[in-house]
mmCIF file of C-alpha atoms in Angstrom:
data_model
loop_
_atom_site.group_PDB
_atom_site.id
_atom_site.type_symbol
_atom_site.label_atom_id
_atom_site.label_comp_id
_atom_site.label_asym_id
_atom_site.label_seq_id
_atom_site.Cartn_x
_atom_site.Cartn_y
_atom_site.Cartn_z
ATOM 1 C CA LYS A 1 267.268 113.381 111.782
ATOM 2 C CA GLN A 2 271.371 115.934 111.841
ATOM 3 C CA GLU A 3 272.143 116.731 108.849
ATOM 4 C CA VAL A 4 274.944 118.733 107.935
ATOM 5 C CA THR A 5 275.579 120.911 104.919
ATOM 6 C CA GLN A 6 279.012 122.041 104.468
ATOM 7 C CA ILE A 7 279.645 124.520 101.495
ATOM 8 C CA PRO A 8 282.212 125.009 100.011
ATOM 9 C CA ALA A 9 282.097 121.263 97.888
ATOM 10 C CA ALA A 10 286.010 122.038 97.504
ATOM 11 C CA LEU A 11 288.071 125.464 97.433
ATOM 12 C CA SER A 12 291.387 125.783 95.287
ATOM 13 C CA VAL A 13 293.581 128.974 96.069
ATOM 14 C CA PRO A 14 297.453 130.834 96.484
ATOM 15 C CA GLU A 15 299.547 130.197 99.388
ATOM 16 C CA GLY A 16 298.756 132.827 102.045
ATOM 17 C CA GLU A 17 295.220 133.780 101.588
ATOM 18 C CA ASN A 18 293.230 133.593 104.344
ATOM 19 C CA LEU A 19 290.079 131.146 104.029
ATOM 20 C CA VAL A 20 286.937 130.688 105.646
ATOM 21 C CA LEU A 21 285.085 126.957 105.355
ATOM 22 C CA ASN A 22 281.219 126.930 106.758
ATOM 23 C CA CYS A 23 279.308 124.488 108.393
ATOM 24 C CA SER A 24 275.332 123.817 108.462
ATOM 25 C CA PHE A 25 273.166 121.255 110.967
ATOM 26 C CA THR A 26 269.483 121.606 111.439
ATOM 27 C CA ASP A 27 269.040 120.238 114.904
ATOM 28 C CA SER A 28 271.137 123.075 117.129
ATOM 29 C CA ALA A 29 270.887 120.539 120.395
ATOM 30 C CA ILE A 30 274.469 119.824 119.753
ATOM 31 C CA TYR A 31 276.967 119.083 122.384
ATOM 32 C CA ASN A 32 280.174 120.033 120.574
ATOM 33 C CA LEU A 33 280.897 120.714 117.404
ATOM 34 C CA GLN A 34 284.230 118.984 115.907
ATOM 35 C CA TRP A 35 286.277 120.674 113.196
ATOM 36 C CA PHE A 36 288.920 117.348 110.969
ATOM 37 C CA ARG A 37 291.240 117.411 109.178
ATOM 38 C CA GLN A 38 291.350 113.711 106.169
ATOM 39 C CA ASP A 39 294.511 113.213 104.049
ATOM 40 C CA PRO A 40 293.785 111.183 100.716
ATOM 41 C CA GLY A 41 293.219 107.775 102.064
ATOM 42 C CA LYS A 42 294.262 109.236 105.618
ATOM 43 C CA GLY A 43 292.145 108.394 108.699
ATOM 44 C CA LEU A 44 290.725 111.216 110.155
ATOM 45 C CA THR A 45 293.145 114.181 113.012
ATOM 46 C CA SER A 46 290.789 116.327 115.340
ATOM 47 C CA LEU A 47 291.526 120.109 114.698
ATOM 48 C CA LEU A 48 289.180 121.834 116.803
ATOM 49 C CA LEU A 49 286.759 121.748 119.230
ATOM 50 C CA ILE A 50 283.955 123.431 120.432
ATOM 51 C CA GLN A 51 281.260 122.367 123.069
ATOM 52 C CA SER A 52 278.036 123.862 122.425
ATOM 53 C CA SER A 53 278.664 126.558 125.767
ATOM 54 C CA GLN A 54 281.684 128.439 123.404
ATOM 55 C CA ARG A 55 281.789 130.943 120.915
ATOM 56 C CA GLU A 56 284.747 130.083 118.891
ATOM 57 C CA GLN A 57 287.855 128.284 119.748
ATOM 58 C CA THR A 58 291.710 128.891 118.352
ATOM 59 C CA SER A 59 294.068 126.582 117.235
ATOM 60 C CA GLY A 60 297.397 128.897 115.916
ATOM 61 C CA ARG A 61 296.514 129.705 112.122
ATOM 62 C CA LEU A 62 292.380 128.184 112.621
ATOM 63 C CA ASN A 63 290.022 129.246 114.198
ATOM 64 C CA ALA A 64 286.524 128.788 114.498
ATOM 65 C CA SER A 65 283.587 129.474 115.579
ATOM 66 C CA LEU A 66 280.238 128.291 116.217
ATOM 67 C CA ASP A 67 276.692 129.917 116.170
ATOM 68 C CA LYS A 68 274.541 127.176 118.083
ATOM 69 C CA SER A 69 270.899 129.208 117.311
ATOM 70 C CA SER A 70 271.652 129.234 113.651
ATOM 71 C CA GLY A 71 272.728 125.763 112.963
ATOM 72 C CA ARG A 72 276.512 127.478 112.005
ATOM 73 C CA SER A 73 279.944 126.780 112.529
ATOM 74 C CA THR A 74 283.042 128.585 109.995
ATOM 75 C CA LEU A 75 286.799 127.095 110.143
ATOM 76 C CA TYR A 76 288.405 130.461 109.020
ATOM 77 C CA ILE A 77 292.604 129.660 108.041
ATOM 78 C CA ALA A 78 294.966 132.280 108.821
ATOM 79 C CA ALA A 79 297.977 133.068 106.082
ATOM 80 C CA SER A 80 296.951 129.415 104.342
ATOM 81 C CA GLN A 81 299.621 126.923 103.158
ATOM 82 C CA PRO A 82 300.517 124.377 100.445
ATOM 83 C CA GLY A 83 300.559 121.752 103.305
ATOM 84 C CA ASP A 84 297.355 123.341 104.664
ATOM 85 C CA SER A 85 295.869 121.088 101.980
ATOM 86 C CA ALA A 86 292.968 118.454 102.495
ATOM 87 C CA THR A 87 290.404 117.882 103.601
ATOM 88 C CA TYR A 88 288.247 119.113 105.831
ATOM 89 C CA LEU A 89 285.712 117.384 108.135
ATOM 90 C CA CYS A 90 282.485 118.891 110.682
ATOM 91 C CA ALA A 91 281.180 116.662 112.695
ATOM 92 C CA VAL A 92 278.246 117.385 115.464
ATOM 93 C CA PRO A 93 277.285 114.798 117.797
ATOM 94 C CA SER A 94 273.442 114.767 118.675
ATOM 95 C CA GLY A 95 270.968 113.150 120.566
ATOM 96 C CA GLY A 96 271.309 110.918 123.536
ATOM 97 C CA TYR A 97 274.440 108.919 123.061
ATOM 98 C CA GLN A 98 275.880 111.272 120.652
ATOM 99 C CA LYS A 99 276.069 109.523 117.256
ATOM 100 C CA VAL A 100 278.147 111.587 115.155
ATOM 101 C CA THR A 101 276.874 112.861 111.923
ATOM 102 C CA PHE A 102 279.497 114.337 109.262
ATOM 103 C CA GLY A 103 280.191 116.930 106.531
ATOM 104 C CA ILE A 104 280.940 115.159 103.357
ATOM 105 C CA GLY A 105 283.935 118.079 103.623
ATOM 106 C CA THR A 106 285.003 120.788 101.381
ATOM 107 C CA LYS A 107 288.585 120.152 99.900
ATOM 108 C CA LEU A 108 291.090 122.736 99.914
ATOM 109 C CA GLN A 109 294.389 122.285 97.086
ATOM 110 C CA VAL A 110 296.424 125.254 98.363
ATOM 111 C CA ILE A 111 298.796 126.603 95.688
ATOM 112 C CA PRO A 112 302.145 127.510 96.481
ATOM 113 C CA ASP B 1 299.976 107.026 124.958
ATOM 114 C CA ALA B 2 299.310 104.968 121.988
ATOM 115 C CA GLY B 3 295.897 106.771 121.146
ATOM 116 C CA VAL B 4 292.873 104.498 118.642
ATOM 117 C CA THR B 5 295.142 101.942 117.347
ATOM 118 C CA GLN B 6 292.633 99.891 114.933
ATOM 119 C CA SER B 7 293.849 96.830 112.918
ATOM 120 C CA PRO B 8 294.725 95.619 110.360
ATOM 121 C CA THR B 9 295.440 98.194 108.231
ATOM 122 C CA HIS B 10 294.368 97.346 104.941
ATOM 123 C CA LEU B 11 291.964 94.068 104.298
ATOM 124 C CA ILE B 12 291.701 92.285 100.683
ATOM 125 C CA LYS B 13 288.736 90.256 100.354
ATOM 126 C CA THR B 14 286.445 88.826 97.905
ATOM 127 C CA ARG B 15 282.842 89.195 97.797
ATOM 128 C CA GLY B 16 280.438 86.789 99.466
ATOM 129 C CA GLN B 17 283.776 85.993 102.594
ATOM 130 C CA GLN B 18 283.708 87.363 105.962
ATOM 131 C CA VAL B 19 286.300 90.061 107.768
ATOM 132 C CA THR B 20 286.847 90.813 111.200
ATOM 133 C CA LEU B 21 287.986 94.384 112.418
ATOM 134 C CA ARG B 22 289.618 95.082 114.896
ATOM 135 C CA CYS B 23 289.719 98.258 117.603
ATOM 136 C CA SER B 24 291.419 99.773 120.573
ATOM 137 C CA PRO B 25 290.573 102.780 122.283
ATOM 138 C CA LYS B 26 292.489 105.142 123.836
ATOM 139 C CA SER B 27 293.453 105.252 127.693
ATOM 140 C CA GLY B 28 291.129 106.150 129.504
ATOM 141 C CA HIS B 29 288.216 105.183 127.117
ATOM 142 C CA ASP B 30 285.129 103.382 127.756
ATOM 143 C CA THR B 31 283.404 104.015 124.519
ATOM 144 C CA VAL B 32 283.711 102.694 121.030
ATOM 145 C CA SER B 33 282.352 104.006 117.658
ATOM 146 C CA TRP B 34 282.200 102.685 114.143
ATOM 147 C CA TYR B 35 282.081 104.405 111.464
ATOM 148 C CA GLN B 36 282.475 103.573 107.200
ATOM 149 C CA GLN B 37 283.531 105.872 104.926
ATOM 150 C CA ALA B 38 283.608 105.243 100.909
ATOM 151 C CA LEU B 39 285.101 107.665 98.968
ATOM 152 C CA GLY B 40 284.474 110.937 98.228
ATOM 153 C CA GLN B 41 281.915 110.361 101.321
ATOM 154 C CA GLY B 42 281.652 112.113 104.989
ATOM 155 C CA PRO B 43 281.926 108.717 107.886
ATOM 156 C CA GLN B 44 278.833 107.815 108.119
ATOM 157 C CA PHE B 45 277.883 106.184 111.697
ATOM 158 C CA ILE B 46 277.721 102.277 111.442
ATOM 159 C CA PHE B 47 277.200 101.886 115.579
ATOM 160 C CA GLN B 48 278.075 102.275 118.889
ATOM 161 C CA TYR B 49 279.457 100.489 122.170
ATOM 162 C CA TYR B 50 279.622 100.957 125.571
ATOM 163 C CA GLU B 51 279.718 98.584 128.798
ATOM 164 C CA GLU B 52 280.173 95.926 126.047
ATOM 165 C CA GLU B 53 276.547 96.392 125.659
ATOM 166 C CA GLU B 54 275.047 98.472 121.615
ATOM 167 C CA ARG B 55 273.184 101.219 122.075
ATOM 168 C CA GLN B 56 272.996 103.137 119.153
ATOM 169 C CA ARG B 57 273.296 102.002 115.506
ATOM 170 C CA GLY B 58 273.197 103.389 111.803
ATOM 171 C CA ASN B 59 271.662 102.366 108.975
ATOM 172 C CA PHE B 60 273.664 99.515 108.678
ATOM 173 C CA PRO B 61 272.070 95.869 108.007
ATOM 174 C CA ASP B 62 272.552 93.280 109.932
ATOM 175 C CA ARG B 63 275.373 92.618 108.391
ATOM 176 C CA PHE B 64 276.975 94.517 110.621
ATOM 177 C CA SER B 65 277.663 92.815 113.949
ATOM 178 C CA GLY B 66 280.296 94.054 117.067
ATOM 179 C CA HIS B 67 281.473 93.807 119.611
ATOM 180 C CA GLN B 68 283.246 94.984 122.657
ATOM 181 C CA PHE B 69 285.745 93.090 125.377
ATOM 182 C CA PRO B 70 285.913 93.362 129.042
ATOM 183 C CA ASN B 71 288.889 95.735 127.768
ATOM 184 C CA TYR B 72 286.943 98.075 125.635
ATOM 185 C CA SER B 73 288.363 96.893 122.619
ATOM 186 C CA SER B 74 285.574 96.033 119.597
ATOM 187 C CA GLU B 75 285.578 94.239 117.209
ATOM 188 C CA LEU B 76 283.689 94.761 113.611
ATOM 189 C CA ASN B 77 282.504 92.045 111.880
ATOM 190 C CA VAL B 78 280.969 91.911 108.447
ATOM 191 C CA ASN B 79 279.551 88.935 107.079
ATOM 192 C CA ALA B 80 278.742 88.402 103.246
ATOM 193 C CA LEU B 81 280.983 91.230 101.507
ATOM 194 C CA LEU B 82 279.497 93.366 98.976
ATOM 195 C CA LEU B 83 282.116 95.267 96.635
ATOM 196 C CA GLY B 84 279.413 97.827 98.032
ATOM 197 C CA ASP B 85 281.319 97.448 101.242
ATOM 198 C CA SER B 86 284.889 98.432 99.776
ATOM 199 C CA ALA B 87 285.825 101.658 102.108
ATOM 200 C CA LEU B 88 287.712 103.126 104.834
ATOM 201 C CA TYR B 89 285.923 102.545 108.153
ATOM 202 C CA LEU B 90 286.807 104.014 110.806
ATOM 203 C CA CYS B 91 287.216 103.333 115.054
ATOM 204 C CA ALA B 92 286.275 106.988 117.229
ATOM 205 C CA SER B 93 287.138 106.036 121.055
ATOM 206 C CA ARG B 94 285.544 108.192 124.524
ATOM 207 C CA SER B 95 285.125 108.694 127.594
ATOM 208 C CA GLY B 96 281.333 108.349 128.910
ATOM 209 C CA LEU B 97 278.232 108.269 126.979
ATOM 210 C CA ALA B 98 277.255 111.960 127.638
ATOM 211 C CA GLY B 99 279.227 115.420 128.401
ATOM 212 C CA GLY B 100 283.035 116.105 127.371
ATOM 213 C CA PRO B 101 285.303 116.090 125.022
ATOM 214 C CA GLY B 102 284.961 114.667 121.572
ATOM 215 C CA GLN B 103 286.132 111.428 119.757
ATOM 216 C CA TYR B 104 289.361 110.852 119.380
ATOM 217 C CA PHE B 105 289.192 108.111 116.014
ATOM 218 C CA GLY B 106 292.432 105.708 114.753
ATOM 219 C CA PRO B 107 293.478 105.518 111.366
ATOM 220 C CA GLY B 108 291.096 103.535 109.906
ATOM 221 C CA THR B 109 291.038 100.230 107.832
ATOM 222 C CA ARG B 110 290.756 99.546 104.219
ATOM 223 C CA LEU B 111 289.098 97.064 103.549
ATOM 224 C CA THR B 112 288.791 96.756 99.104
ATOM 225 C CA VAL B 113 286.040 93.677 98.204
ATOM 226 C CA THR B 114 286.697 92.410 94.717
#
């Protein structure tokens, strides 16, 4: 059974800081790994998708890395802004029908 | 492209009632999955539909049932509602069952059971 853990559960940083969010998973037989953003009471917005054969993906100030063998992924946010405040979720599809298992998320607050 | 759409946006029901939530997948997608997200938790997988059949199911009771139509849209039905069913229900779509890009999520339906 796939289990996904995200550390830290919450993070508060001053504007402009670079930060790293961590995601670990127990079953390395994954198809890909996706990072999502969720604003309070809203749905999920996909940020980055890393295929199992890739090591990292970049989009603007965001960079996600994947180490499948160790069951870890990191989301790096450069020069954080107050608008980055949200919950960040890591999601991993595994198994024959790619059932997606989510972490509980990291709640990020960027202070102006 | 409208992406994944869900209706209604919000819903308030009474304990014991039944509810139906609807989802239209992103254009070109044929696989629909449903997730329940309780407050402060990550989304939990309910079930997945492909070719109008339930292909995989998470750890949810039979009160939760679904359907997929020939146009790939889907419904989630919950019978005998409990207070604990209050959550954000998310629909996700993708193309096919294996490989390829990740899932696209809809905005969700907020269900409140009183």
